[in-house]
Amino acid sequence: MQKQISNLDKLTLSNDFLFKHVMLRKRICKHILEELLHTEIADITYLEAEQTIDVYPDSHGIRLDVRIADTANTHYNLEMQVKNPVNRATGKFLLPKRTRYYQAMLDTDMLQKGQDYDELSPTYIIFFCLFDFFQDSQRIYTFKKRCLENMNIELADEAVIMFLNTLGTKGDVSPDIQSLFDYINSNTITSNFTREVADTIVEIKNDKKVRDAYMTYEMRMKDLRDEAHAEGLAEGKAQGLAEGKAEGLAEGKAKEKTATAKRLLSMGLSVEDIAKATSLSVEQVEAIKAE
C-alpha cells in the first residue's frame, strides 16, 4: 500500500491522472483558457472528466481527460500528451488522425436527434504536448480549415484544434502560459500562477479521496495485469508444450500483454499508463487501440 501512495507523490503535472485533477480546479482551468484564447470567460462548467464516448456500440470509443463548456456554450477538450504515438506497422504518426476522430465523436455526441447542424457548439480540442510534433519550434500550433486556393477564406465550422508545444521558442504566449510550459517541462516554479498550480498539486495529493481513487486505480490495473498474466502464461505454456519450442512461451507472453492492453483500453485508461502497466511501447498500445 505504501508503494502505491509513494507513486502518487511522484506524479507530476504531465501525468494524466494528476493533470485531470488539476484541471478540475475551476480557477486554474479557466485562467489557462483565458490566457490561451486572449478572451474573458464568465464561467465554465465541467461536462465530464475522463469521459469515454461510445456513440455507437461497435464504434471505437475515446477517453477524454477534461471536457468543459463555458457560458457562451463553447466546448473545450483538454488533453495531456507526453509521447508522440506512432503506428509501428505503418510508421505513421497517429496524433493528427486522432484529433480528427476526437472532433467527429465530440460533434456526434453533442448533436441530438432532430437538431440542426447549426446547433453544434464551437469546439476547441487542446493538446498539451511535451514534444514538438511539427518541428517548427512554435509554442502554439492552431488549426482551422481554410481554402487552399485562397487562404483568406476560412470554413467557419467553429472547430479549432490547438497543439501546445511546451518546448517551443517561437510565437508569443502570455507570461503565465510560458511559466506553465516551464513547470510542465521541469517542475520549476517561475510565477505566481505556477506557485498556485504547485500548491494545488500538493493539496490534491494530500486529499484522501484522491489518494483512495489513485490507490484503487493502481490496484485495479495490478489485478488486470495479474489476471492477464495467468491467462497468457497458461496459454503460452500449453502452446509451448504442443510445439515443443520456446517460441510458444514468448508468444504466450505477447498475447498476455495484448490481452492486458485491450482490457485497460476498454476501461478508458490512457495509452501512456497502459504502456507502463504492460511494458509495451506507446506505439504498440496505439497499434492495439487502432485495431
mmCIF file of C-alpha atoms in Angstrom:
data_model
loop_
_atom_site.group_PDB
_atom_site.id
_atom_site.type_symbol
_atom_site.label_atom_id
_atom_site.label_comp_id
_atom_site.label_asym_id
_atom_site.label_seq_id
_atom_site.Cartn_x
_atom_site.Cartn_y
_atom_site.Cartn_z
ATOM 1 C CA MET A 1 0.000 0.000 0.000
ATOM 2 C CA GLN A 2 2.861 2.371 0.804
ATOM 3 C CA LYS A 3 4.284 1.834 -2.675
ATOM 4 C CA GLN A 4 1.037 2.997 -4.255
ATOM 5 C CA ILE A 5 0.956 6.093 -2.056
ATOM 6 C CA SER A 6 4.547 6.988 -2.945
ATOM 7 C CA ASN A 7 3.704 6.553 -6.624
ATOM 8 C CA LEU A 8 1.071 9.263 -6.299
ATOM 9 C CA ASP A 9 3.552 11.527 -4.559
ATOM 10 C CA LYS A 10 5.924 11.194 -7.508
ATOM 11 C CA LEU A 11 3.371 12.211 -10.134
ATOM 12 C CA THR A 12 3.920 15.488 -11.981
ATOM 13 C CA LEU A 13 1.510 17.621 -13.987
ATOM 14 C CA SER A 14 2.351 15.697 -17.169
ATOM 15 C CA ASN A 15 0.631 12.620 -15.727
ATOM 16 C CA ASP A 16 -2.938 12.128 -16.979
ATOM 17 C CA PHE A 17 -4.328 11.368 -13.528
ATOM 18 C CA LEU A 18 -2.850 14.477 -11.920
ATOM 19 C CA PHE A 19 -3.483 16.709 -14.953
ATOM 20 C CA LYS A 20 -7.163 15.835 -14.817
ATOM 21 C CA HIS A 21 -7.451 16.689 -11.122
ATOM 22 C CA VAL A 22 -5.612 19.998 -11.524
ATOM 23 C CA MET A 23 -7.818 20.981 -14.468
ATOM 24 C CA LEU A 24 -10.847 20.228 -12.317
ATOM 25 C CA ARG A 25 -9.891 23.275 -10.264
ATOM 26 C CA LYS A 26 -12.075 25.855 -11.987
ATOM 27 C CA ARG A 27 -9.932 28.919 -11.279
ATOM 28 C CA ILE A 28 -6.813 27.309 -12.790
ATOM 29 C CA CYS A 29 -8.537 25.802 -15.816
ATOM 30 C CA LYS A 30 -10.496 28.965 -16.588
ATOM 31 C CA HIS A 31 -7.353 31.092 -16.334
ATOM 32 C CA ILE A 32 -5.461 28.815 -18.735
ATOM 33 C CA LEU A 33 -8.257 29.041 -21.307
ATOM 34 C CA GLU A 34 -8.451 32.819 -20.989
ATOM 35 C CA GLU A 35 -4.688 33.195 -21.383
ATOM 36 C CA LEU A 36 -4.551 30.862 -24.381
ATOM 37 C CA LEU A 37 -7.501 32.385 -26.218
ATOM 38 C CA HIS A 38 -6.949 36.007 -25.135
ATOM 39 C CA THR A 39 -10.533 36.404 -24.021
ATOM 40 C CA GLU A 40 -12.554 36.680 -20.836
ATOM 41 C CA ILE A 41 -14.726 33.724 -19.889
ATOM 42 C CA ALA A 42 -17.574 34.368 -17.484
ATOM 43 C CA ASP A 43 -17.708 30.824 -16.128
ATOM 44 C CA ILE A 44 -17.047 27.212 -17.075
ATOM 45 C CA THR A 45 -18.928 24.005 -16.406
ATOM 46 C CA TYR A 46 -17.410 20.537 -16.310
ATOM 47 C CA LEU A 47 -19.360 18.250 -18.599
ATOM 48 C CA GLU A 48 -17.379 15.143 -17.737
ATOM 49 C CA ALA A 49 -13.855 14.397 -16.563
ATOM 50 C CA GLU A 50 -12.079 11.438 -18.118
ATOM 51 C CA GLN A 51 -15.186 10.684 -20.144
ATOM 52 C CA THR A 52 -15.361 7.767 -22.529
ATOM 53 C CA ILE A 53 -17.587 8.409 -25.539
ATOM 54 C CA ASP A 54 -19.038 5.470 -27.430
ATOM 55 C CA VAL A 55 -21.552 6.925 -29.858
ATOM 56 C CA TYR A 56 -22.313 3.515 -31.342
ATOM 57 C CA PRO A 57 -21.920 0.119 -29.642
ATOM 58 C CA ASP A 58 -19.363 -1.053 -32.208
ATOM 59 C CA SER A 59 -17.539 2.273 -32.572
ATOM 60 C CA HIS A 60 -14.013 2.992 -31.348
ATOM 61 C CA GLY A 61 -14.518 4.849 -28.068
ATOM 62 C CA ILE A 62 -12.386 7.778 -26.992
ATOM 63 C CA ARG A 63 -11.347 8.756 -23.482
ATOM 64 C CA LEU A 64 -11.410 12.471 -22.761
ATOM 65 C CA ASP A 65 -9.275 13.887 -19.950
ATOM 66 C CA VAL A 66 -11.287 17.052 -19.313
ATOM 67 C CA ARG A 67 -14.374 18.288 -21.177
ATOM 68 C CA ILE A 68 -15.690 21.762 -20.451
ATOM 69 C CA ALA A 69 -18.312 24.243 -21.634
ATOM 70 C CA ASP A 70 -18.379 27.980 -20.974
ATOM 71 C CA THR A 71 -21.359 30.301 -20.598
ATOM 72 C CA ALA A 72 -21.276 31.032 -24.356
ATOM 73 C CA ASN A 73 -21.715 27.270 -24.958
ATOM 74 C CA THR A 74 -18.230 26.864 -26.402
ATOM 75 C CA HIS A 75 -16.907 23.394 -25.646
ATOM 76 C CA TYR A 76 -13.316 22.571 -24.739
ATOM 77 C CA ASN A 77 -11.460 19.282 -24.536
ATOM 78 C CA LEU A 78 -8.073 19.412 -22.788
ATOM 79 C CA GLU A 79 -5.609 16.556 -23.185
ATOM 80 C CA MET A 80 -2.101 15.869 -21.915
ATOM 81 C CA GLN A 81 0.132 14.154 -24.491
ATOM 82 C CA VAL A 82 3.503 13.045 -23.144
ATOM 83 C CA LYS A 83 4.744 10.972 -26.092
ATOM 84 C CA ASN A 84 4.323 11.162 -29.852
ATOM 85 C CA PRO A 85 2.453 7.939 -30.739
ATOM 86 C CA VAL A 86 3.293 6.119 -33.973
ATOM 87 C CA ASN A 87 1.912 3.002 -35.618
ATOM 88 C CA ARG A 88 4.941 0.745 -35.802
ATOM 89 C CA ALA A 89 3.385 -1.310 -38.557
ATOM 90 C CA THR A 90 2.990 1.674 -40.893
ATOM 91 C CA GLY A 91 5.423 4.185 -39.409
ATOM 92 C CA LYS A 92 2.708 6.842 -39.435
ATOM 93 C CA PHE A 93 2.198 9.228 -36.556
ATOM 94 C CA LEU A 94 -1.250 8.900 -35.016
ATOM 95 C CA LEU A 95 -1.879 12.289 -33.430
ATOM 96 C CA PRO A 96 -3.340 14.133 -36.478
ATOM 97 C CA LYS A 97 -5.967 11.488 -37.192
ATOM 98 C CA ARG A 98 -6.651 11.108 -33.502
ATOM 99 C CA THR A 99 -7.710 14.768 -33.426
ATOM 100 C CA ARG A 100 -9.899 14.161 -36.470
ATOM 101 C CA TYR A 101 -11.621 11.281 -34.706
ATOM 102 C CA TYR A 102 -11.969 13.224 -31.451
ATOM 103 C CA GLN A 103 -13.667 16.064 -33.298
ATOM 104 C CA ALA A 104 -16.059 13.722 -35.117
ATOM 105 C CA MET A 105 -17.020 11.903 -31.931
ATOM 106 C CA LEU A 106 -17.477 15.114 -29.957
ATOM 107 C CA ASP A 107 -19.776 16.512 -32.648
ATOM 108 C CA THR A 108 -21.780 13.299 -32.931
ATOM 109 C CA ASP A 109 -22.165 13.113 -29.164
ATOM 110 C CA MET A 110 -23.141 16.786 -28.971
ATOM 111 C CA LEU A 111 -25.836 16.837 -31.660
ATOM 112 C CA GLN A 112 -29.024 15.182 -30.508
ATOM 113 C CA LYS A 113 -31.509 13.541 -32.838
ATOM 114 C CA GLY A 114 -33.665 16.117 -34.602
ATOM 115 C CA GLN A 115 -31.300 19.024 -34.030
ATOM 116 C CA ASP A 116 -29.958 21.112 -36.891
ATOM 117 C CA TYR A 117 -26.280 21.199 -37.743
ATOM 118 C CA ASP A 118 -26.053 24.887 -36.847
ATOM 119 C CA GLU A 119 -26.787 23.894 -33.245
ATOM 120 C CA LEU A 120 -23.313 22.377 -32.961
ATOM 121 C CA SER A 121 -21.321 24.325 -30.386
ATOM 122 C CA PRO A 122 -17.939 25.888 -31.162
ATOM 123 C CA THR A 123 -15.204 23.493 -30.039
ATOM 124 C CA TYR A 124 -11.573 23.675 -29.039
ATOM 125 C CA ILE A 125 -9.520 20.483 -28.801
ATOM 126 C CA ILE A 126 -6.349 21.404 -26.948
ATOM 127 C CA PHE A 127 -3.354 19.076 -26.618
ATOM 128 C CA PHE A 128 -0.544 19.873 -24.176
ATOM 129 C CA CYS A 129 2.419 18.208 -25.921
ATOM 130 C CA LEU A 130 5.808 17.555 -24.339
ATOM 131 C CA PHE A 131 7.306 17.311 -27.821
ATOM 132 C CA ASP A 132 7.307 19.416 -30.989
ATOM 133 C CA PHE A 133 5.143 17.408 -33.381
ATOM 134 C CA PHE A 134 5.563 19.813 -36.308
ATOM 135 C CA GLN A 135 9.238 20.580 -35.575
ATOM 136 C CA ASP A 136 8.867 24.307 -36.218
ATOM 137 C CA SER A 137 9.525 25.431 -32.615
ATOM 138 C CA GLN A 138 6.167 27.220 -32.363
ATOM 139 C CA ARG A 139 4.805 27.441 -28.854
ATOM 140 C CA ILE A 140 1.265 27.039 -30.165
ATOM 141 C CA TYR A 141 0.035 25.496 -33.403
ATOM 142 C CA THR A 142 -3.582 26.487 -34.102
ATOM 143 C CA PHE A 143 -5.549 24.802 -36.866
ATOM 144 C CA LYS A 144 -8.714 25.923 -38.623
ATOM 145 C CA LYS A 145 -9.988 24.872 -42.032
ATOM 146 C CA ARG A 146 -9.035 27.185 -44.907
ATOM 147 C CA CYS A 147 -9.379 27.165 -48.684
ATOM 148 C CA LEU A 148 -6.177 26.042 -50.395
ATOM 149 C CA GLU A 149 -6.885 28.256 -53.407
ATOM 150 C CA ASN A 150 -7.355 31.330 -51.230
ATOM 151 C CA MET A 151 -6.027 31.072 -47.679
ATOM 152 C CA ASN A 152 -8.011 34.158 -46.691
ATOM 153 C CA ILE A 153 -11.208 32.113 -46.972
ATOM 154 C CA GLU A 154 -11.983 30.219 -43.766
ATOM 155 C CA LEU A 155 -14.529 27.443 -43.437
ATOM 156 C CA ALA A 156 -16.473 28.784 -40.491
ATOM 157 C CA ASP A 157 -17.289 25.461 -38.844
ATOM 158 C CA GLU A 158 -16.135 26.858 -35.461
ATOM 159 C CA ALA A 159 -13.893 23.849 -34.826
ATOM 160 C CA VAL A 160 -10.376 24.634 -33.611
ATOM 161 C CA ILE A 161 -7.518 22.279 -32.790
ATOM 162 C CA MET A 162 -4.557 23.565 -30.808
ATOM 163 C CA PHE A 163 -1.256 21.819 -30.138
ATOM 164 C CA LEU A 164 0.628 23.447 -27.271
ATOM 165 C CA ASN A 165 4.340 22.727 -27.626
ATOM 166 C CA THR A 166 5.824 23.141 -24.151
ATOM 167 C CA LEU A 167 9.317 23.111 -25.712
ATOM 168 C CA GLY A 168 8.540 25.886 -28.213
ATOM 169 C CA THR A 169 10.558 29.064 -28.619
ATOM 170 C CA LYS A 170 8.628 30.869 -31.397
ATOM 171 C CA GLY A 171 5.416 32.853 -31.148
ATOM 172 C CA ASP A 172 4.021 34.934 -28.324
ATOM 173 C CA VAL A 173 2.269 33.471 -25.315
ATOM 174 C CA SER A 174 1.349 35.170 -22.067
ATOM 175 C CA PRO A 175 3.847 35.039 -19.185
ATOM 176 C CA ASP A 176 1.547 32.682 -17.265
ATOM 177 C CA ILE A 177 1.313 30.237 -20.187
ATOM 178 C CA GLN A 178 5.094 30.272 -20.616
ATOM 179 C CA SER A 179 5.554 29.685 -16.902
ATOM 180 C CA LEU A 180 3.083 26.784 -17.148
ATOM 181 C CA PHE A 181 5.125 25.285 -20.002
ATOM 182 C CA ASP A 182 8.281 25.637 -17.895
ATOM 183 C CA TYR A 183 6.553 23.983 -14.974
ATOM 184 C CA ILE A 184 5.358 21.063 -17.109
ATOM 185 C CA ASN A 185 8.849 20.607 -18.568
ATOM 186 C CA SER A 186 10.968 20.889 -15.445
ATOM 187 C CA ASN A 187 8.638 21.271 -12.455
ATOM 188 C CA THR A 188 10.150 24.738 -11.977
ATOM 189 C CA ILE A 189 8.046 27.477 -10.372
ATOM 190 C CA THR A 190 8.608 30.799 -12.140
ATOM 191 C CA SER A 191 5.410 32.769 -11.476
ATOM 192 C CA ASN A 192 2.601 33.286 -9.005
ATOM 193 C CA PHE A 193 0.419 31.204 -11.294
ATOM 194 C CA THR A 194 2.695 28.163 -11.261
ATOM 195 C CA ARG A 195 3.051 28.604 -7.498
ATOM 196 C CA GLU A 196 -0.738 28.288 -7.338
ATOM 197 C CA VAL A 197 -0.591 25.202 -9.567
ATOM 198 C CA ALA A 198 2.151 23.649 -7.411
ATOM 199 C CA ASP A 199 0.250 24.377 -4.197
ATOM 200 C CA THR A 200 -2.872 22.868 -5.752
ATOM 201 C CA ILE A 201 -0.953 19.704 -6.628
ATOM 202 C CA VAL A 202 0.206 19.381 -3.021
ATOM 203 C CA GLU A 203 -3.380 19.847 -1.871
ATOM 204 C CA ILE A 204 -4.625 17.249 -4.359
ATOM 205 C CA LYS A 205 -2.003 14.714 -3.300
ATOM 206 C CA ASN A 206 -2.992 15.200 0.348
ATOM 207 C CA ASP A 207 -6.686 14.758 -0.425
ATOM 208 C CA LYS A 208 -7.779 11.414 0.999
ATOM 209 C CA LYS A 209 -10.407 10.906 -1.701
ATOM 210 C CA VAL A 210 -7.819 11.430 -4.411
ATOM 211 C CA ARG A 211 -5.344 9.108 -2.710
ATOM 212 C CA ASP A 212 -8.022 6.464 -2.363
ATOM 213 C CA ALA A 213 -9.007 6.902 -6.006
ATOM 214 C CA TYR A 214 -5.403 6.578 -7.131
ATOM 215 C CA MET A 215 -4.781 3.512 -4.986
ATOM 216 C CA THR A 216 -7.945 1.937 -6.359
ATOM 217 C CA TYR A 217 -6.798 2.779 -9.864
ATOM 218 C CA GLU A 218 -3.371 1.230 -9.229
ATOM 219 C CA MET A 219 -4.817 -1.903 -7.652
ATOM 220 C CA ARG A 220 -7.315 -2.309 -10.466
ATOM 221 C CA MET A 221 -4.511 -2.156 -13.004
ATOM 222 C CA LYS A 222 -2.481 -4.674 -10.989
ATOM 223 C CA ASP A 223 -5.418 -7.080 -10.762
ATOM 224 C CA LEU A 224 -5.945 -6.875 -14.511
ATOM 225 C CA ARG A 225 -2.236 -7.424 -15.165
ATOM 226 C CA ASP A 226 -2.186 -10.436 -12.822
ATOM 227 C CA GLU A 227 -5.306 -11.919 -14.404
ATOM 228 C CA ALA A 228 -3.996 -11.457 -17.921
ATOM 229 C CA HIS A 229 -0.606 -12.792 -16.859
ATOM 230 C CA ALA A 230 -2.146 -16.002 -15.553
ATOM 231 C CA GLU A 231 -4.255 -16.482 -18.667
ATOM 232 C CA GLY A 232 -1.448 -15.621 -21.049
ATOM 233 C CA LEU A 233 1.095 -17.769 -19.224
ATOM 234 C CA ALA A 234 -1.225 -20.770 -19.272
ATOM 235 C CA GLU A 235 -1.888 -20.275 -22.960
ATOM 236 C CA GLY A 236 1.794 -19.808 -23.647
ATOM 237 C CA LYS A 237 2.776 -22.930 -21.730
ATOM 238 C CA ALA A 238 0.155 -25.010 -23.486
ATOM 239 C CA GLN A 239 1.314 -23.802 -26.862
ATOM 240 C CA GLY A 240 4.936 -24.293 -25.895
ATOM 241 C CA LEU A 241 4.295 -27.869 -24.839
ATOM 242 C CA ALA A 242 2.356 -28.579 -28.004
ATOM 243 C CA GLU A 243 5.066 -27.210 -30.242
ATOM 244 C CA GLY A 244 7.978 -28.156 -28.056
ATOM 245 C CA LYS A 245 9.573 -24.800 -28.699
ATOM 246 C CA ALA A 246 10.409 -21.716 -26.675
ATOM 247 C CA GLU A 247 8.519 -19.620 -29.196
ATOM 248 C CA GLY A 248 5.285 -20.801 -27.620
ATOM 249 C CA LEU A 249 6.104 -19.197 -24.285
ATOM 250 C CA ALA A 250 7.240 -15.995 -25.979
ATOM 251 C CA GLU A 251 4.020 -15.822 -27.948
ATOM 252 C CA GLY A 252 2.029 -16.520 -24.804
ATOM 253 C CA LYS A 253 3.688 -13.596 -23.060
ATOM 254 C CA ALA A 254 2.978 -11.375 -26.045
ATOM 255 C CA LYS A 255 -0.681 -12.433 -26.003
ATOM 256 C CA GLU A 256 -0.766 -11.778 -22.278
ATOM 257 C CA LYS A 257 0.401 -8.219 -22.763
ATOM 258 C CA THR A 258 -2.014 -7.688 -25.647
ATOM 259 C CA ALA A 259 -4.918 -9.016 -23.586
ATOM 260 C CA THR A 260 -3.990 -6.722 -20.707
ATOM 261 C CA ALA A 261 -3.752 -3.728 -23.023
ATOM 262 C CA LYS A 262 -7.169 -4.456 -24.532
ATOM 263 C CA ARG A 263 -8.776 -4.734 -21.098
ATOM 264 C CA LEU A 264 -7.239 -1.463 -19.932
ATOM 265 C CA LEU A 265 -8.266 0.280 -23.156
ATOM 266 C CA SER A 266 -11.842 -0.882 -22.652
ATOM 267 C CA MET A 267 -11.729 0.752 -19.221
ATOM 268 C CA GLY A 268 -10.699 4.046 -20.788
ATOM 269 C CA LEU A 269 -7.171 4.218 -19.341
ATOM 270 C CA SER A 270 -4.599 6.362 -21.113
ATOM 271 C CA VAL A 271 -2.182 4.892 -23.645
ATOM 272 C CA GLU A 272 0.782 6.068 -21.564
ATOM 273 C CA ASP A 273 -0.490 4.386 -18.385
ATOM 274 C CA ILE A 274 -1.211 1.163 -20.273
ATOM 275 C CA ALA A 275 2.283 1.187 -21.745
ATOM 276 C CA LYS A 276 3.727 1.469 -18.245
ATOM 277 C CA ALA A 277 1.461 -1.261 -16.906
ATOM 278 C CA THR A 278 2.211 -3.804 -19.648
ATOM 279 C CA SER A 279 5.824 -2.923 -20.558
ATOM 280 C CA LEU A 280 4.636 -2.420 -24.125
ATOM 281 C CA SER A 281 5.750 0.647 -26.021
ATOM 282 C CA VAL A 282 3.327 3.526 -26.532
ATOM 283 C CA GLU A 283 3.442 2.726 -30.237
ATOM 284 C CA GLN A 284 2.429 -0.897 -29.627
ATOM 285 C CA VAL A 285 -0.504 0.172 -27.447
ATOM 286 C CA GLU A 286 -1.578 2.683 -30.093
ATOM 287 C CA ALA A 287 -1.497 -0.087 -32.701
ATOM 288 C CA ILE A 288 -3.666 -2.306 -30.486
ATOM 289 C CA LYS A 289 -6.041 0.621 -29.949
ATOM 290 C CA ALA A 290 -6.274 1.194 -33.690
ATOM 291 C CA GLU A 291 -7.264 -2.406 -34.438
#
